[in-house]
């Protein structure tokens, strides 16, 4: 079947709305700035040209996602939530260069969308209303159709409000037909913090946070006040780690009281693809009695590095290889700074699984895998060239008022381009994340991967520590309007988002 960019789209109500949203957002920018650069809209010819130029196989992977109200049973605790039929959704899998055709039906009581996190895809399929498409209204449907050119570990989730903190997510794995790794088994491990339908809804949490946290919990004592958690602390993350109380932490949708059990044989080499789908929690992950060899982060290979644990911010992904021992071993994902954990089990032999744990010796080791210690594999190093443009994103805000911003402006979804940051196709862009806050932020860039300094890893989501600046470089090779934001969903929805906009 020919790729999406090669066939005309019928002018249905949906495609009309998609075209209209591009014109509307550009008009909004023109209305609020005295001198407006002409910007590429998500439905422009440049988008189709970029899609046509991608390396493609001609094969198509077709899936159906049905967003719907659901009831989940967490070891006897019943939660009413929203899912794509299960949490996580069934894994979507394709080979590099395949076309993904995902038909999304919306049976929710409100609008939604799907964002394909980490994929460098065509702009009008990025799933960010109203920037790249109209939202999928309740009772309506939309077909996402794009080429997934680069192999790796990715995932999908909504990009409407705080819906990501419900059960609407799943893994998207793009296999490498020339996979250089050798292993016997593969696990996909999705980490999540959960409250929906148990203590509150995400919208209730956002409403509580928007009133401000004042100076509560600033004495360093961990304490809960309603839906808020105060006094979290982590040396790795530079202090406060999160704002939200979660009654459960999950691995593949299962709580510690009903853990996921992975079975293998002693000596087997296992590839684990870790995905942090949480909304407010970084996880430090370890497998008792095992060393982890980091092979990839955010889909891109790195020079292999042995560690005892891996720190994973919201939206980040890490692939590791482990060689299974003989016995029963706990897999623990510690909720960094929150005195809680998600829990699963590796079983390769007889024995009784230990009771759920919150820590392991490996979690207290100094051999923690973080992005700043990794080096990109030679095959994915960016070629050396002059920086054409530097884009600065100053991150500001505080827990006291709970108003977060980039470059002093809170993102307004009704006028998404009013503070857009212009770039041009073909440029080498240096992106500076300047964290002027006292809290860490997992910053995500849509539609691109960048490289950390000093031949560091290729990524699309990175931890920026409080009071620090992270400078990353990327090639502007995917035209469109692209969101960059904090992947703490409550920070993002409270204003810490901005748009990188390609000029014509």
Coordinates of C-alpha atoms in Angstrom, one line a residue:
X1 CA 0.0 0.0 0.0
X2 CA 1.5 3.4 -0.9
X3 CA 2.5 5.7 2.0
X4 CA 0.1 8.4 3.3
X5 CA 2.0 11.2 1.6
X6 CA 1.5 9.7 -1.8
X7 CA -2.2 9.5 -1.9
X8 CA -4.8 12.3 -1.8
X9 CA -6.9 12.7 1.4
X10 CA -10.6 13.0 0.7
X11 CA -12.1 16.3 2.0
X12 CA -14.1 14.9 4.8
X13 CA -15.3 16.9 7.8
X14 CA -12.2 15.6 9.7
X15 CA -9.6 16.6 7.1
X16 CA -11.3 20.0 6.7
X17 CA -11.0 20.6 10.4
X18 CA -7.4 19.4 10.3
X19 CA -6.6 21.9 7.5
X20 CA -8.5 24.6 9.3
X21 CA -6.6 24.2 12.6
X22 CA -3.3 24.9 10.8
X23 CA -4.7 28.1 9.3
X24 CA -6.2 29.1 12.6
X25 CA -3.0 28.7 14.6
X26 CA -1.0 30.7 12.1
X27 CA -3.7 33.4 12.2
X28 CA -3.4 33.5 16.0
X29 CA 0.3 34.2 15.7
X30 CA -0.3 36.9 13.1
X31 CA -2.9 38.6 15.4
X32 CA -0.6 38.9 18.4
X33 CA 2.8 39.9 17.0
X34 CA 3.7 43.0 15.0
X35 CA 6.1 41.2 12.7
X36 CA 5.2 37.6 12.0
X37 CA 7.4 35.2 10.2
X38 CA 5.6 32.9 7.7
X39 CA 5.4 29.5 9.3
X40 CA 4.9 26.0 7.9
X41 CA 1.5 24.7 8.8
X42 CA 0.9 21.0 9.7
X43 CA -0.9 20.5 6.4
X44 CA 1.6 22.2 4.1
X45 CA 3.3 20.6 1.1
X46 CA 6.6 20.6 3.0
X47 CA 5.1 18.1 5.5
X48 CA 4.1 15.7 2.6
X49 CA 7.5 16.1 1.0
X50 CA 9.3 15.3 4.2
X51 CA 7.2 12.2 4.6
X52 CA 7.8 11.0 1.1
X53 CA 11.6 11.4 1.6
X54 CA 11.6 9.0 4.6
X55 CA 13.1 5.5 4.1
X56 CA 10.1 3.2 3.7
X57 CA 9.5 -0.5 3.2
X58 CA 6.0 -0.3 1.6
X59 CA 4.6 -2.4 4.3
X60 CA 1.7 -1.2 6.6
X61 CA 0.9 -2.1 10.2
X62 CA -2.8 -1.6 10.9
X63 CA -4.1 -1.3 14.4
X64 CA -7.4 -0.1 16.0
X65 CA -7.4 1.8 19.3
X66 CA -10.7 2.2 21.1
X67 CA -10.6 4.9 23.8
X68 CA -13.3 3.9 26.3
X69 CA -14.4 4.0 29.9
X70 CA -13.1 0.9 31.7
X71 CA -13.0 -0.7 35.1
X72 CA -9.7 -2.1 36.4
X73 CA -9.1 -4.5 39.3
X74 CA -5.8 -3.7 41.2
X75 CA -5.7 -6.8 43.5
X76 CA -9.2 -6.1 44.8
X77 CA -9.1 -2.3 44.5
X78 CA -11.5 -1.3 41.7
X79 CA -10.8 1.8 39.6
X80 CA -13.0 3.4 37.0
X81 CA -10.8 4.9 34.4
X82 CA -10.2 5.3 30.7
X83 CA -8.2 2.8 28.6
X84 CA -7.6 1.5 25.1
X85 CA -9.3 -1.7 26.2
X86 CA -6.5 -2.6 28.7
X87 CA -3.7 -0.9 30.6
X88 CA -1.2 -1.0 29.1
X89 CA -2.8 -1.2 25.6
X90 CA -1.7 -4.2 23.5
X91 CA 1.8 -3.6 22.1
X92 CA 2.0 -2.1 18.6
X93 CA 4.9 -3.5 16.7
X94 CA 6.3 -2.8 13.3
X95 CA 9.6 -2.8 11.4
X96 CA 11.7 0.4 10.7
X97 CA 10.3 2.0 7.6
X98 CA 6.8 0.6 7.9
X99 CA 3.7 2.7 7.7
X100 CA 1.6 2.8 10.9
X101 CA -2.1 3.1 10.2
X102 CA -3.9 3.5 13.6
X103 CA -7.7 4.0 13.6
X104 CA -8.6 5.7 16.9
X105 CA -12.3 5.6 18.0
X106 CA -13.3 7.9 20.8
X107 CA -15.9 6.4 23.2
X108 CA -15.0 8.8 26.0
X109 CA -17.2 11.5 27.3
X110 CA -14.7 14.1 26.1
X111 CA -12.3 14.7 23.2
X112 CA -8.9 13.0 23.1
X113 CA -5.9 12.4 20.8
X114 CA -2.9 10.1 20.4
X115 CA 0.7 11.3 20.5
X116 CA 3.4 8.9 19.2
X117 CA 6.1 9.7 21.7
X118 CA 9.6 9.8 20.3
X119 CA 8.7 9.1 16.7
X120 CA 10.1 11.5 14.1
X121 CA 6.8 11.5 12.1
X122 CA 4.8 13.8 9.8
X123 CA 3.6 16.9 11.7
X124 CA -0.1 16.5 11.1
X125 CA 0.0 13.0 12.8
X126 CA 1.7 14.2 16.0
X127 CA -1.5 14.2 18.0
X128 CA -1.3 17.6 19.7
X129 CA -4.6 19.6 19.6
X130 CA -5.0 22.3 18.5
X131 CA -1.5 22.7 17.2
X132 CA -1.3 19.8 14.7
X133 CA -4.9 18.5 14.5
X134 CA -8.4 19.1 15.9
X135 CA -9.1 16.9 18.9
X136 CA -11.0 13.7 18.3
X137 CA -14.4 14.6 19.6
X138 CA -16.5 12.2 21.7
X139 CA -18.1 9.7 19.4
X140 CA -15.8 10.6 16.5
X141 CA -12.8 8.8 15.1
X142 CA -9.5 9.6 13.4
X143 CA -6.9 7.6 11.4
X144 CA -3.2 8.3 12.1
X145 CA -1.1 7.4 9.1
X146 CA 2.7 7.9 9.2
X147 CA 6.1 6.3 8.5
X148 CA 8.1 5.1 11.5
X149 CA 11.5 5.3 10.0
X150 CA 13.8 4.8 13.0
X151 CA 13.9 1.6 15.1
X152 CA 13.6 1.8 18.9
X153 CA 11.5 1.7 22.0
X154 CA 8.6 4.3 21.8
X155 CA 5.2 4.6 23.3
X156 CA 1.8 6.3 22.7
X157 CA -0.5 8.4 24.9
X158 CA -3.1 11.2 24.7
X159 CA -2.1 14.9 24.4
X160 CA -5.3 16.4 25.8
X161 CA -5.2 17.8 29.3
X162 CA -4.0 15.4 31.9
X163 CA -5.4 12.3 30.3
X164 CA -1.9 10.7 30.3
X165 CA -2.5 10.1 34.1
X166 CA -5.3 7.7 33.3
X167 CA -4.9 4.3 31.6
X168 CA -4.6 5.5 27.9
X169 CA -1.1 4.4 27.0
X170 CA 0.9 1.6 25.4
X171 CA 4.3 0.6 23.9
X172 CA 5.2 1.1 20.3
X173 CA 8.2 -1.0 19.3
X174 CA 9.9 -0.4 15.9
X175 CA 12.2 -3.3 15.2
X176 CA 15.5 -3.0 13.5
X177 CA 15.8 -5.5 10.5
X178 CA 19.6 -5.4 11.1
X179 CA 19.4 -5.7 14.9
X180 CA 23.0 -6.0 16.1
X181 CA 22.0 -7.2 19.6
X182 CA 21.9 -10.9 20.4
X183 CA 19.4 -12.1 23.1
X184 CA 17.1 -14.9 24.0
X185 CA 14.0 -13.1 25.3
X186 CA 12.5 -9.6 25.4
X187 CA 10.4 -8.0 28.0
X188 CA 8.6 -4.7 27.8
X189 CA 8.3 -3.1 31.2
X190 CA 6.0 -0.1 31.5
X191 CA 6.2 1.9 34.8
X192 CA 3.4 4.0 36.0
X193 CA 2.1 6.0 39.0
X194 CA -1.6 5.4 39.6
X195 CA -4.4 7.3 41.3
X196 CA -7.3 7.6 38.8
X197 CA -10.5 6.1 40.2
X198 CA -8.9 5.4 43.6
X199 CA -8.1 8.6 45.4
X200 CA -9.0 11.2 42.7
X201 CA -9.1 11.9 39.0
X202 CA -6.2 13.7 37.3
X203 CA -8.4 16.7 36.7
X204 CA -9.1 17.0 40.4
X205 CA -5.4 16.7 41.1
X206 CA -4.6 19.5 38.6
X207 CA -7.3 21.7 40.2
X208 CA -5.8 21.1 43.7
X209 CA -2.3 21.9 42.5
X210 CA -3.4 25.0 40.6
X211 CA -4.3 26.6 44.0
X212 CA -0.6 26.5 44.9
X213 CA 1.3 24.4 47.5
X214 CA 2.6 27.4 49.5
X215 CA 5.5 26.4 51.8
X216 CA 3.9 23.1 52.9
X217 CA 6.3 20.3 53.5
X218 CA 9.4 22.5 52.9
X219 CA 11.0 21.1 56.1
X220 CA 12.0 17.9 54.2
X221 CA 9.5 15.7 56.0
X222 CA 7.5 13.4 53.6
X223 CA 3.8 14.1 54.2
X224 CA 0.5 13.7 52.3
X225 CA -2.1 16.5 52.2
X226 CA -5.1 15.3 50.2
X227 CA -3.8 14.6 46.7
X228 CA -0.6 16.4 47.2
X229 CA 2.7 15.0 48.5
X230 CA 5.2 17.2 50.2
X231 CA 8.8 16.7 51.3
X232 CA 10.0 14.4 48.6
X233 CA 13.7 14.4 48.1
X234 CA 16.4 12.9 46.0
X235 CA 20.1 13.8 45.7
X236 CA 20.1 12.4 42.1
X237 CA 17.3 14.8 41.1
X238 CA 18.6 17.7 43.1
X239 CA 15.9 17.9 45.7
X240 CA 12.1 17.8 45.4
X241 CA 11.0 14.9 43.1
X242 CA 7.3 15.3 42.8
X243 CA 4.1 16.9 44.0
X244 CA 1.4 14.2 43.7
X245 CA 0.4 11.4 46.1
X246 CA -0.2 8.1 44.3
X247 CA -1.7 5.1 46.2
X248 CA -0.3 2.6 43.7
X249 CA 2.8 2.2 41.5
X250 CA 2.5 -0.3 38.6
X251 CA 4.5 -2.5 36.3
X252 CA 2.6 -3.4 33.2
X253 CA -0.6 -2.3 34.8
X254 CA -0.2 -4.6 37.9
X255 CA 0.4 -3.5 41.5
X256 CA 2.8 -5.0 43.9
X257 CA 0.0 -7.1 45.6
X258 CA -0.5 -8.9 42.2
X259 CA 2.9 -8.6 40.5
X260 CA 3.8 -9.3 37.0
X261 CA 6.0 -12.5 36.8
X262 CA 8.5 -13.0 34.1
X263 CA 9.8 -16.5 33.5
X264 CA 13.1 -17.5 31.9
X265 CA 15.9 -20.0 32.1
X266 CA 19.2 -19.5 34.0
X267 CA 21.8 -18.1 31.7
X268 CA 19.3 -16.6 29.2
X269 CA 20.1 -13.2 27.9
X270 CA 17.1 -10.9 28.2
X271 CA 16.5 -7.5 26.6
X272 CA 14.3 -5.3 28.8
X273 CA 12.7 -2.2 27.3
X274 CA 11.8 0.1 30.2
X275 CA 9.2 2.9 29.5
X276 CA 8.3 5.4 32.2
X277 CA 4.6 6.2 31.5
X278 CA 4.2 8.0 34.9
X279 CA 2.9 11.6 35.2
X280 CA 4.8 12.8 38.3
X281 CA 7.3 10.1 39.2
X282 CA 10.9 9.2 38.3
X283 CA 11.8 5.6 38.8
X284 CA 15.1 4.1 39.8
X285 CA 15.0 0.5 38.6
X286 CA 17.0 -2.6 39.6
X287 CA 16.8 -6.4 39.3
X288 CA 18.0 -8.1 42.5
X289 CA 21.3 -10.0 42.0
X290 CA 21.8 -8.8 38.5
X291 CA 23.9 -6.3 36.6
X292 CA 22.1 -4.2 33.9
X293 CA 23.9 -3.4 30.6
X294 CA 22.4 -0.2 29.1
X295 CA 22.2 -0.6 25.3
X296 CA 19.8 2.2 24.2
X297 CA 18.0 5.2 25.5
X298 CA 15.0 6.8 23.9
X299 CA 15.3 4.3 21.0
X300 CA 18.9 5.1 20.0
X301 CA 21.9 2.9 20.7
X302 CA 24.7 3.9 23.2
X303 CA 28.1 2.4 24.0
X304 CA 27.2 -0.4 26.4
X305 CA 27.5 0.5 30.1
X306 CA 27.1 -1.8 33.1
X307 CA 25.2 -0.4 36.0
X308 CA 23.3 -1.7 39.1
X309 CA 20.2 0.5 38.5
X310 CA 18.8 3.0 36.0
X311 CA 17.1 6.3 36.7
X312 CA 14.2 6.9 34.3
X313 CA 12.3 10.2 34.1
X314 CA 8.7 10.5 32.8
X315 CA 8.7 9.9 29.1
X316 CA 12.2 8.4 29.0
X317 CA 13.0 4.9 27.8
X318 CA 16.0 2.7 28.5
X319 CA 16.9 -0.7 27.0
X320 CA 19.1 -3.0 29.0
X321 CA 20.5 -6.6 28.6
X322 CA 20.6 -8.9 31.7
X323 CA 21.8 -12.5 32.0
X324 CA 19.3 -14.3 34.1
X325 CA 20.5 -16.0 37.3
X326 CA 19.0 -19.2 38.9
X327 CA 16.1 -18.6 41.3
X328 CA 13.4 -16.0 42.0
X329 CA 14.4 -12.4 41.9
X330 CA 12.5 -9.1 42.6
X331 CA 12.4 -6.4 40.0
X332 CA 11.9 -3.1 41.9
X333 CA 11.2 0.3 40.4
X334 CA 11.6 2.7 43.3
X335 CA 9.5 5.9 43.1
X336 CA 12.4 8.3 43.5
X337 CA 12.1 10.3 46.7
X338 CA 8.6 9.0 47.5
X339 CA 9.3 6.0 49.7
X340 CA 7.3 3.7 47.5
X341 CA 7.9 1.3 44.6
X342 CA 6.5 -0.8 41.8
X343 CA 7.3 -4.5 42.0
X344 CA 7.6 -7.5 39.7
X345 CA 9.3 -10.9 39.8
X346 CA 11.8 -12.8 37.6
X347 CA 11.5 -16.6 38.0
X348 CA 14.0 -19.0 36.5
X349 CA 13.7 -21.8 39.0
X350 CA 12.0 -22.9 42.2
X351 CA 11.5 -20.9 45.3
X352 CA 9.1 -18.5 46.9
X353 CA 8.9 -15.0 45.6
X354 CA 9.8 -12.4 48.3
X355 CA 7.1 -10.1 49.7
X356 CA 6.9 -6.8 47.8
X357 CA 10.0 -4.7 48.4
X358 CA 10.6 -0.9 48.2
X359 CA 14.4 -1.2 48.0
X360 CA 17.3 -3.4 47.0
X361 CA 21.0 -3.3 47.6
X362 CA 21.4 -2.4 43.9
X363 CA 19.2 0.6 44.4
X364 CA 21.6 2.0 47.0
X365 CA 24.7 1.4 44.8
X366 CA 26.5 4.4 43.3
X367 CA 26.5 2.7 39.9
X368 CA 23.3 4.4 38.7
X369 CA 22.7 4.7 34.9
X370 CA 21.9 8.3 33.9
X371 CA 21.9 10.0 30.5
X372 CA 24.9 12.2 31.4
X373 CA 27.2 9.2 31.7
X374 CA 26.3 7.7 28.4
X375 CA 28.0 8.0 25.0
X376 CA 26.1 7.6 21.7
X377 CA 27.0 4.6 19.5
X378 CA 29.2 5.7 16.6
X379 CA 26.4 4.8 14.1
X380 CA 24.1 7.5 15.5
X381 CA 26.6 10.3 16.3
X382 CA 25.5 13.7 14.9
X383 CA 28.0 14.8 12.2
X384 CA 30.1 17.8 13.3
X385 CA 28.9 21.1 11.9
X386 CA 28.5 24.8 12.8
X387 CA 25.5 25.7 15.0
X388 CA 23.2 27.9 12.9
X389 CA 20.8 28.9 15.7
X390 CA 20.6 28.7 19.4
X391 CA 17.1 28.5 21.0
X392 CA 16.9 29.2 24.7
X393 CA 14.2 27.8 26.9
X394 CA 14.3 29.3 30.4
X395 CA 12.2 27.1 32.7
X396 CA 10.5 29.0 35.6
X397 CA 7.9 28.5 38.2
X398 CA 7.5 27.0 41.7
X399 CA 5.4 24.7 43.7
X400 CA 4.3 27.6 45.9
X401 CA 2.1 29.2 43.2
X402 CA 2.1 26.2 40.8
X403 CA 2.5 28.4 37.8
X404 CA 5.1 27.0 35.4
X405 CA 6.5 28.8 32.3
X406 CA 9.1 28.8 29.5
X407 CA 10.8 32.1 28.8
X408 CA 8.5 33.8 31.2
X409 CA 5.3 32.9 29.4
X410 CA 2.8 30.2 30.3
X411 CA 1.6 28.2 27.3
X412 CA -1.9 29.1 26.1
X413 CA -3.4 26.2 24.2
X414 CA -6.0 28.5 22.8
X415 CA -3.2 30.6 21.2
X416 CA -0.4 28.0 20.8
X417 CA 1.8 30.1 18.5
X418 CA 1.8 33.4 20.3
X419 CA 5.2 32.7 21.8
X420 CA 6.5 30.3 19.1
X421 CA 10.3 29.9 18.7
X422 CA 11.2 30.0 15.0
X423 CA 13.7 27.7 13.3
X424 CA 14.4 26.9 9.7
X425 CA 14.7 23.6 7.8
X426 CA 18.3 22.5 7.3
X427 CA 19.7 24.3 10.4
X428 CA 21.7 22.8 13.1
X429 CA 20.0 24.0 16.2
X430 CA 21.3 24.2 19.7
X431 CA 18.5 24.0 22.3
X432 CA 19.3 25.3 25.7
X433 CA 17.1 24.2 28.6
X434 CA 17.9 26.6 31.4
X435 CA 16.3 25.4 34.7
X436 CA 15.7 28.5 36.9
X437 CA 13.5 26.5 39.2
X438 CA 14.2 24.5 42.4
X439 CA 12.8 21.3 40.8
X440 CA 13.9 18.9 38.1
X441 CA 12.0 18.7 34.8
X442 CA 12.0 15.9 32.2
X443 CA 11.9 18.0 29.0
X444 CA 10.6 16.4 25.8
X445 CA 11.0 17.6 22.2
X446 CA 8.4 16.3 19.6
X447 CA 9.3 15.2 16.2
X448 CA 13.1 15.1 16.6
X449 CA 16.0 13.5 18.5
X450 CA 18.9 15.6 19.8
X451 CA 22.3 14.8 21.1
X452 CA 23.7 15.5 24.5
X453 CA 27.0 17.3 24.7
X454 CA 30.4 15.5 24.6
X455 CA 29.2 12.8 22.2
X456 CA 26.4 12.0 24.6
X457 CA 23.3 10.0 23.9
X458 CA 20.7 10.7 21.2
X459 CA 17.4 11.4 23.1
X460 CA 14.0 13.1 22.9
X461 CA 13.4 13.4 26.6
X462 CA 16.0 14.5 29.2
X463 CA 16.2 15.3 32.8
X464 CA 17.1 18.9 33.5
X465 CA 18.2 19.4 37.1
X466 CA 17.3 22.4 39.2
X467 CA 19.6 25.4 38.7
X468 CA 21.4 23.7 35.8
X469 CA 21.5 24.2 32.0
X470 CA 21.3 21.3 29.5
X471 CA 22.5 22.2 25.9
X472 CA 21.6 19.7 23.2
X473 CA 21.9 19.8 19.4
X474 CA 19.6 18.6 16.7
X475 CA 19.2 18.9 12.9
X476 CA 16.0 20.7 11.8
X477 CA 15.0 18.0 9.3
X478 CA 11.3 17.5 10.1
X479 CA 9.3 20.6 9.2
X480 CA 6.2 21.6 11.1
X481 CA 5.0 23.0 14.4
X482 CA 6.5 21.0 17.3
X483 CA 5.8 21.1 21.0
X484 CA 8.5 21.0 23.6
X485 CA 7.4 20.6 27.2
X486 CA 8.0 19.2 30.7
X487 CA 6.8 15.6 30.8
X488 CA 5.6 16.1 34.4
X489 CA 2.1 16.4 33.0
X490 CA 1.0 18.7 35.9
X491 CA 3.9 21.1 35.1
X492 CA 3.2 21.0 31.4
X493 CA -0.5 21.6 31.8
X494 CA 0.3 24.4 34.2
X495 CA 2.2 26.3 31.5
X496 CA 5.7 24.7 30.9
X497 CA 5.2 24.2 27.2
X498 CA 6.5 26.0 24.1
X499 CA 6.4 25.5 20.3
X500 CA 9.3 25.3 17.9
X501 CA 7.9 26.5 14.6
X502 CA 9.6 26.0 11.2
X503 CA 9.6 29.2 9.0
X504 CA 8.9 29.0 5.3

